Amino acid sequence: MALCLPLVVSAQKYDRLLKRNLWNDGSNIASLRIDTLSFSEASLSVSAESGDFRSSDQSASEFGGAVLARSVSHLKGFSMTGSFGFSDTEALGMCGSMFVEPGYFPVDVSEFTPGRKSLQRYLVSGGIAVPLSSSWLVGTSLDFKSTNASKRKDLRYTGYKLDLEFAPSILYMSDKFSAGLSLSVGRNTEIINAEQIGTSDTTPMAFFNEGLWFGNYQAWTGSSVHLKEAGVNGLPVYKNTLGAAAQFSSGGLFAEAGVTFSHGEVGERQNIWYRFGGPEYFLTLDYRTGRHTIRTSASYESGEVRKSILDKVASGGVVLVKEYGSNRILESGILNVGISYEWTDGETEVGVCASLSDRRDVGSMRYPYVFGREIVRGEVGAYAVVPIGKWEIRCDAGFGMGRTRNS
């Protein structure tokens, strides 16, 4: 259970101006041309956090800074949007997950030497929408994110994560309705390189989490941790995604429905230790009348993790890795639903929201045993934006509860 009452004094207008067009809640970049207002924003922020109410993957204290520039421009023959951002975070007393974003991939690896960890994040994105006629629009967007992480302790390691997504789209507009179709192709990669430094005679330990905190705990050089495998550069993980979505709007109604398929592997070349993936279905439904807007969303993601059965075979003096098959060790289902209401007169804005998340995992890492876990979390919140001269004050209040059940 948690209660949050933050107070923010900053420029909010960019995000509020994006809300003018309900199509911005969807994934069709061609809809950028529907609006006619150009606006830009540049921001600088600093942050500092400290405390013990945290997960095992978070730091005891951290501080950082970030810069972000965003813009939407409408010209005579086309409309475009773009953003660039950079952030640097220094985390103290940090251990746990060695991945840049713990939980993004279904497997994880943890180390247990608290120390200072540095994270740098880069963001570059852009999109363009071009009218083909008075009724047809086409557009495309490209998003690129890069994150570098490094930790200097007894077990020194660096992590590099790259995210790339390309999304073309098409949109048809008439006096009574608008309809669109968008596609997306993405690739996410991360690699962790580790080495031991110092004069300690003790080899640092690491834990490879196959799911539900079942896995292998041994020296970081052990074969079951996969940080130092012969013929493999570090611990590589990648995921490819392919998605499609359809959009429709009429009057104050906007709807989008789509699906995204993903497939990923842990390892490289012949050494593919795990394969994972599955579909994600999502739905967005918005309605606006006058100053009132209701937004609803729902998504369901299912996936599985399969562990490969590998053996090293010597043939003609050459050692080859042979795969005999795989076992399904984890199944997951994640349901997310949310609803929000907002009222605005163009300057002042008031809103309330509620969300519910239900995640269920079933693992069979140790045959014939089966383990299950369900995590349910609910949140409610409210916010208000009040203009004071050239400034805006935003106040948020939130309350959340959750439960976990193991079987």
Short mmCIF file of C-alpha atoms in Angstrom, two decimals, residues 11-317:
data_model
loop_
_atom_site.label_atom_id
_atom_site.label_comp_id
_atom_site.label_asym_id
_atom_site.label_seq_id
_atom_site.Cartn_x
_atom_site.Cartn_y
_atom_site.Cartn_z
CA ALA A 11 5.91 24.01 -17.73
CA GLN A 12 3.13 21.50 -18.56
CA LYS A 13 1.85 22.95 -21.80
CA TYR A 14 3.54 20.61 -24.29
CA ASP A 15 1.81 17.50 -22.94
CA ARG A 16 -1.48 19.37 -22.60
CA LEU A 17 -1.32 20.61 -26.18
CA LEU A 18 -0.76 17.05 -27.39
CA LYS A 19 -4.07 16.14 -25.74
CA ARG A 20 -5.89 18.50 -28.11
CA ASN A 21 -5.87 15.73 -30.71
CA LEU A 22 -7.29 12.42 -29.44
CA TRP A 23 -5.40 10.66 -32.23
CA ASN A 24 -2.21 11.36 -30.28
CA ASP A 25 -3.37 8.65 -27.85
CA GLY A 26 -2.85 6.15 -30.68
CA SER A 27 0.07 4.97 -32.80
CA ASN A 28 -0.84 6.51 -36.19
CA ILE A 29 1.75 9.22 -36.92
CA ALA A 30 -0.13 10.33 -40.06
CA SER A 31 -2.76 11.85 -37.74
CA LEU A 32 -0.21 14.52 -36.83
CA ARG A 33 -1.53 16.47 -39.81
CA ILE A 34 -5.05 16.65 -38.35
CA ASP A 35 -4.02 19.44 -35.96
CA THR A 36 -2.68 22.82 -37.13
CA LEU A 37 -0.97 24.21 -34.02
CA SER A 38 2.85 24.22 -33.87
CA PHE A 39 4.56 24.17 -30.47
CA SER A 40 7.95 23.34 -28.96
CA GLU A 41 9.51 22.75 -25.56
CA ALA A 42 13.01 22.61 -24.07
CA SER A 43 13.48 21.50 -20.47
CA LEU A 44 16.23 20.93 -17.92
CA SER A 45 15.67 18.86 -14.80
CA VAL A 46 17.63 17.60 -11.80
CA SER A 47 16.64 14.89 -9.34
CA ALA A 48 17.77 13.33 -6.07
CA GLU A 49 16.37 10.29 -4.27
CA SER A 50 17.28 8.53 -1.04
CA GLY A 51 15.60 6.01 1.24
CA ASP A 52 15.09 2.37 2.12
CA PHE A 53 11.57 1.91 0.73
CA ARG A 54 12.86 0.33 -2.48
CA SER A 55 13.30 -2.93 -4.33
CA SER A 56 16.50 -4.99 -4.32
CA ASP A 57 17.35 -3.61 -7.78
CA GLN A 58 17.21 0.05 -6.74
CA SER A 59 19.97 2.14 -5.20
CA ALA A 60 20.15 3.44 -1.64
CA SER A 61 20.46 6.97 -3.04
CA GLU A 62 20.87 8.54 -6.46
CA PHE A 63 21.10 11.89 -8.17
CA GLY A 64 20.99 12.96 -11.80
CA GLY A 65 20.07 15.47 -14.44
CA ALA A 66 18.34 15.48 -17.81
CA VAL A 67 17.70 17.69 -20.83
CA LEU A 68 14.82 17.25 -23.28
CA ALA A 69 13.77 19.12 -26.42
CA ARG A 70 10.50 18.39 -28.28
CA SER A 71 8.73 20.06 -31.17
CA VAL A 72 5.68 19.78 -33.42
CA SER A 73 5.70 21.82 -36.64
CA HIS A 74 3.12 22.19 -39.41
CA LEU A 75 4.38 23.47 -42.75
CA LYS A 76 2.68 23.96 -46.09
CA GLY A 77 3.32 20.51 -47.51
CA PHE A 78 3.87 18.35 -44.44
CA SER A 79 3.88 18.15 -40.65
CA MET A 80 6.68 16.81 -38.50
CA THR A 81 7.60 16.11 -34.91
CA GLY A 82 10.88 15.34 -33.21
CA SER A 83 12.56 15.04 -29.85
CA PHE A 84 16.02 14.71 -28.39
CA GLY A 85 16.93 13.91 -24.82
CA PHE A 86 19.86 12.97 -22.61
CA SER A 87 20.02 12.02 -18.94
CA ASP A 88 22.75 10.97 -16.54
CA THR A 89 22.12 9.19 -13.23
CA GLU A 90 24.65 8.30 -10.54
CA ALA A 91 23.38 5.58 -8.19
CA LEU A 92 25.10 4.78 -4.89
CA GLY A 93 25.05 1.50 -2.98
CA MET A 94 23.47 -0.31 -5.91
CA CYS A 95 23.44 -4.04 -6.63
CA GLY A 96 20.86 -6.55 -7.81
CA SER A 97 19.92 -6.78 -11.47
CA MET A 98 22.72 -6.20 -13.96
CA PHE A 99 20.25 -5.29 -16.72
CA VAL A 100 19.54 -1.67 -17.56
CA GLU A 101 15.76 -2.13 -17.15
CA PRO A 102 15.05 -4.95 -14.67
CA GLY A 103 11.98 -6.89 -15.75
CA TYR A 104 12.04 -5.84 -19.40
CA PHE A 105 13.30 -9.27 -20.45
CA PRO A 106 11.82 -12.42 -18.84
CA VAL A 107 15.23 -13.59 -17.55
CA ASP A 108 17.59 -11.67 -15.28
CA VAL A 109 21.01 -11.89 -13.66
CA SER A 110 21.86 -10.35 -10.27
CA GLU A 111 25.12 -9.59 -8.46
CA PHE A 112 25.70 -8.82 -4.79
CA THR A 113 28.52 -6.26 -4.48
CA PRO A 114 26.94 -2.87 -3.62
CA GLY A 115 28.69 0.03 -5.32
CA ARG A 116 28.32 3.06 -7.55
CA LYS A 117 26.53 2.61 -10.86
CA SER A 118 26.32 5.16 -13.69
CA LEU A 119 23.55 5.26 -16.28
CA GLN A 120 23.41 7.45 -19.39
CA ARG A 121 20.33 7.52 -21.58
CA TYR A 122 19.96 9.01 -25.07
CA LEU A 123 16.72 9.56 -26.96
CA VAL A 124 16.23 10.60 -30.59
CA SER A 125 12.86 10.34 -32.33
CA GLY A 126 11.15 11.85 -35.31
CA GLY A 127 8.01 11.59 -37.41
CA ILE A 128 6.53 13.09 -40.54
CA ALA A 129 3.01 13.23 -42.02
CA VAL A 130 2.33 14.12 -45.66
CA PRO A 131 -1.08 14.64 -47.33
CA LEU A 132 -1.53 12.73 -50.59
CA SER A 133 -4.90 14.35 -51.26
CA SER A 134 -7.67 16.06 -49.32
CA SER A 135 -8.68 12.67 -47.85
CA TRP A 136 -5.53 10.55 -47.66
CA LEU A 137 -2.50 11.02 -45.40
CA VAL A 138 0.64 8.93 -44.97
CA GLY A 139 3.29 9.14 -42.30
CA THR A 140 6.23 7.40 -40.72
CA SER A 141 8.13 7.62 -37.46
CA LEU A 142 11.48 6.40 -36.19
CA ASP A 143 12.40 6.12 -32.50
CA PHE A 144 15.90 5.39 -31.21
CA LYS A 145 16.94 4.93 -27.58
CA SER A 146 20.33 4.04 -26.19
CA THR A 147 21.26 3.32 -22.57
CA ASN A 148 24.73 2.68 -21.17
CA ALA A 149 25.30 1.39 -17.65
CA SER A 150 28.59 0.79 -15.85
CA LYS A 151 29.53 -0.31 -12.36
CA ARG A 152 33.01 -0.31 -10.85
CA LYS A 153 33.29 -2.71 -7.95
CA ASP A 154 34.81 -6.14 -7.27
CA LEU A 155 32.63 -7.41 -10.11
CA ARG A 156 32.91 -4.68 -12.75
CA TYR A 157 30.44 -4.75 -15.61
CA THR A 158 29.00 -2.62 -18.37
CA GLY A 159 25.64 -2.89 -20.10
CA TYR A 160 24.51 -1.52 -23.45
CA LYS A 161 20.86 -1.43 -24.48
CA LEU A 162 19.55 -0.26 -27.86
CA ASP A 163 15.88 0.18 -28.80
CA LEU A 164 14.79 0.94 -32.35
CA GLU A 165 11.26 1.16 -33.77
CA PHE A 166 10.04 2.06 -37.25
CA ALA A 167 6.31 2.72 -37.74
CA PRO A 168 4.66 3.62 -41.10
CA SER A 169 0.97 4.54 -41.20
CA ILE A 170 -1.88 5.65 -43.45
CA LEU A 171 -5.03 7.64 -42.67
CA TYR A 172 -8.30 8.31 -44.50
CA MET A 173 -10.44 11.32 -43.54
CA SER A 174 -13.99 12.28 -44.52
CA ASP A 175 -16.63 14.62 -43.13
CA LYS A 176 -18.26 11.86 -41.07
CA PHE A 177 -15.37 9.68 -39.91
CA SER A 178 -11.65 8.97 -40.09
CA ALA A 179 -9.93 5.58 -40.24
CA GLY A 180 -6.29 4.58 -40.18
CA LEU A 181 -3.86 1.69 -40.20
CA SER A 182 -0.37 1.59 -38.72
CA LEU A 183 2.43 -0.96 -38.62
CA SER A 184 5.47 -1.18 -36.36
CA VAL A 185 8.77 -3.04 -36.56
CA GLY A 186 11.12 -2.95 -33.59
CA ARG A 187 14.31 -4.44 -32.25
CA ASN A 188 15.61 -4.35 -28.68
CA THR A 189 19.09 -5.58 -27.80
CA GLU A 190 21.18 -5.62 -24.65
CA ILE A 191 24.60 -7.04 -23.85
CA ILE A 192 26.36 -7.29 -20.48
CA ASN A 193 30.15 -7.60 -20.23
CA ALA A 194 31.63 -8.44 -16.82
CA GLU A 195 35.10 -8.82 -15.35
CA GLN A 196 36.58 -9.23 -11.88
CA ILE A 197 39.04 -6.64 -10.59
CA GLY A 198 40.99 -6.23 -7.38
CA THR A 199 43.16 -8.62 -5.38
CA SER A 200 40.42 -10.49 -3.53
CA ASP A 201 40.81 -14.28 -3.42
CA THR A 202 37.03 -14.68 -3.31
CA THR A 203 35.13 -14.97 -6.57
CA PRO A 204 31.95 -12.81 -6.58
CA MET A 205 28.69 -14.72 -6.76
CA ALA A 206 25.84 -14.14 -9.20
CA PHE A 207 22.30 -15.44 -9.61
CA PHE A 208 20.66 -16.17 -12.96
CA ASN A 209 16.89 -15.79 -12.58
CA GLU A 210 14.91 -17.97 -14.99
CA GLY A 211 11.64 -16.64 -13.61
CA LEU A 212 9.81 -16.48 -10.26
CA TRP A 213 13.26 -16.29 -8.61
CA PHE A 214 14.14 -19.84 -9.58
CA GLY A 215 17.50 -20.30 -11.26
CA ASN A 216 21.19 -20.80 -10.59
CA TYR A 217 23.33 -19.22 -7.86
CA GLN A 218 27.06 -19.73 -8.33
CA ALA A 219 30.32 -17.93 -9.05
CA TRP A 220 29.85 -15.32 -11.77
CA THR A 221 32.13 -17.33 -14.08
CA GLY A 222 29.92 -20.42 -13.77
CA SER A 223 28.39 -21.89 -16.91
CA SER A 224 24.82 -21.55 -15.61
CA VAL A 225 25.13 -17.78 -15.10
CA HIS A 226 26.14 -17.22 -18.76
CA LEU A 227 28.29 -14.15 -18.08
CA LYS A 228 31.51 -15.80 -19.22
CA GLU A 229 30.84 -18.49 -21.80
CA ALA A 230 33.43 -19.67 -24.30
CA GLY A 231 32.65 -18.40 -27.78
CA VAL A 232 30.08 -15.86 -26.59
CA ASN A 233 30.66 -12.13 -26.12
CA GLY A 234 29.23 -11.36 -22.68
CA LEU A 235 25.54 -12.03 -22.05
CA PRO A 236 23.60 -10.99 -25.18
CA VAL A 237 19.80 -10.68 -25.31
CA TYR A 238 17.63 -9.48 -28.16
CA LYS A 239 13.92 -9.13 -28.94
CA ASN A 240 12.20 -8.43 -32.26
CA THR A 241 8.65 -7.06 -32.45
CA LEU A 242 6.10 -6.78 -35.25
CA GLY A 243 2.78 -5.05 -34.71
CA ALA A 244 -0.29 -3.67 -36.46
CA ALA A 245 -3.14 -1.45 -35.30
CA ALA A 246 -6.35 0.01 -36.74
CA GLN A 247 -7.86 3.34 -35.70
CA PHE A 248 -11.31 4.90 -36.10
CA SER A 249 -12.83 8.23 -35.07
CA SER A 250 -16.19 9.89 -35.50
CA GLY A 251 -17.30 13.03 -33.74
CA GLY A 252 -15.83 12.94 -30.25
CA LEU A 253 -15.08 9.20 -30.34
CA PHE A 254 -11.63 7.70 -30.96
CA ALA A 255 -10.82 3.98 -30.89
CA GLU A 256 -7.72 1.92 -31.59
CA ALA A 257 -7.17 -1.83 -31.49
CA GLY A 258 -3.99 -3.69 -32.30
CA VAL A 259 -1.65 -6.58 -31.66
CA THR A 260 2.12 -6.87 -31.31
CA PHE A 261 4.07 -10.11 -31.66
CA SER A 262 7.50 -10.51 -30.10
CA HIS A 263 10.28 -13.08 -30.29
CA GLY A 264 13.56 -13.01 -28.43
CA GLU A 265 16.63 -15.07 -27.65
CA VAL A 266 19.27 -15.16 -24.92
CA GLY A 267 22.69 -16.03 -26.36
CA GLU A 268 24.17 -15.91 -29.83
CA ARG A 269 25.08 -18.14 -32.75
CA GLN A 270 24.94 -21.80 -31.61
CA ASN A 271 24.69 -20.90 -27.93
CA ILE A 272 21.00 -19.98 -27.63
CA TRP A 273 20.16 -20.77 -24.02
CA TYR A 274 16.60 -19.38 -23.91
CA ARG A 275 13.89 -18.33 -26.34
CA PHE A 276 10.90 -16.21 -25.38
CA GLY A 277 8.00 -14.32 -26.90
CA GLY A 278 4.27 -14.04 -27.39
CA PRO A 279 1.48 -11.69 -28.49
CA GLU A 280 0.20 -8.52 -26.83
CA TYR A 281 -3.30 -7.22 -27.58
CA PHE A 282 -4.29 -3.65 -26.79
CA LEU A 283 -7.37 -1.45 -27.02
CA THR A 284 -7.86 2.30 -26.56
CA LEU A 285 -11.25 4.04 -26.40
CA ASP A 286 -11.60 7.81 -25.86
CA TYR A 287 -14.60 10.12 -25.89
CA ARG A 288 -14.69 13.91 -25.71
CA THR A 289 -17.62 16.26 -25.41
CA GLY A 290 -17.01 19.92 -24.75
CA ARG A 291 -14.54 20.29 -21.90
CA HIS A 292 -14.91 16.70 -20.72
CA THR A 293 -12.74 13.77 -21.87
CA ILE A 294 -12.89 10.11 -20.86
CA ARG A 295 -10.00 7.80 -21.75
CA THR A 296 -10.00 4.02 -21.35
CA SER A 297 -7.33 1.47 -22.19
CA ALA A 298 -6.83 -2.27 -21.88
CA SER A 299 -4.04 -4.65 -22.82
CA TYR A 300 -3.29 -8.33 -22.41
CA GLU A 301 0.16 -9.83 -22.93
CA SER A 302 0.89 -13.55 -22.93
CA GLY A 303 4.27 -15.15 -23.32
CA GLU A 304 6.43 -18.14 -22.62
CA VAL A 305 10.10 -18.90 -21.99
CA ARG A 306 11.71 -22.05 -23.37
CA LYS A 307 15.06 -23.38 -22.15
CA SER A 308 17.24 -25.05 -24.75
CA ILE A 309 18.77 -28.49 -24.26
CA LEU A 310 22.36 -28.06 -25.44
CA ASP A 311 25.39 -30.32 -25.60
CA LYS A 312 28.95 -29.79 -26.77
CA VAL A 313 30.03 -32.38 -29.33
CA ALA A 314 33.57 -32.84 -30.66
CA SER A 315 33.74 -33.51 -34.39
CA GLY A 316 37.00 -33.59 -36.32
CA GLY A 317 38.84 -31.77 -33.56
#
